[in-house]
Amino acid sequence: MKFRVLVCCFPICLDFISFLLMCVCLGVAAATPFFWLLCEVKSVTANA
């Protein structure tokens, strides 16, 4: 019985993990331009 429950839950966990990974990837992709912009601003203000 416990094995059957595990088999039922496994795809849900797998979907959840892939969803989390997708969110992380999207977050990194969205944050990267802002990060570079921040570095540019910092280097400009440091040189000024």
Coordinates of C-alpha atoms in Angstrom, one line a residue:
M1 CA 0.0 0.0 0.0
K2 CA 2.8 2.4 1.0
F3 CA 4.6 1.6 -2.3
R4 CA 1.5 2.5 -4.3
V5 CA 1.2 5.8 -2.5
L6 CA 4.8 6.5 -3.3
V7 CA 4.3 5.7 -7.0
C8 CA 1.3 8.1 -7.0
C9 CA 3.2 10.9 -5.3
F10 CA 6.4 10.5 -7.3
P11 CA 5.2 12.2 -10.5
I12 CA 3.8 15.1 -8.5
C13 CA 7.1 15.6 -6.7
L14 CA 8.9 15.4 -10.1
D15 CA 6.6 18.0 -11.5
F16 CA 7.1 20.2 -8.5
I17 CA 10.9 19.9 -8.8
S18 CA 10.9 20.7 -12.5
F19 CA 8.5 23.6 -11.7
L20 CA 11.0 24.9 -9.1
L21 CA 13.9 24.5 -11.5
M22 CA 12.0 26.4 -14.2
C23 CA 11.3 29.2 -11.7
V24 CA 15.0 29.4 -10.7
C25 CA 16.1 29.5 -14.4
L26 CA 13.5 32.2 -15.2
G27 CA 14.6 34.2 -12.1
V28 CA 18.3 34.0 -13.0
A29 CA 17.5 34.9 -16.6
A30 CA 15.5 37.9 -15.5
A31 CA 18.0 39.0 -12.9
T32 CA 21.1 38.7 -15.1
P33 CA 20.6 42.0 -17.1
F34 CA 19.9 43.9 -13.9
F35 CA 23.0 42.4 -12.3
W36 CA 25.2 43.5 -15.3
L37 CA 23.5 47.0 -15.2
L38 CA 24.3 47.2 -11.5
C39 CA 28.0 46.3 -12.1
E40 CA 28.2 48.9 -14.9
V41 CA 26.7 51.6 -12.6
K42 CA 29.1 50.6 -9.8
S43 CA 32.2 50.8 -12.1
V44 CA 31.0 54.2 -13.6
T45 CA 30.5 55.6 -10.1
A46 CA 33.8 54.2 -8.9
N47 CA 35.6 55.8 -11.9
A48 CA 33.8 59.2 -11.4

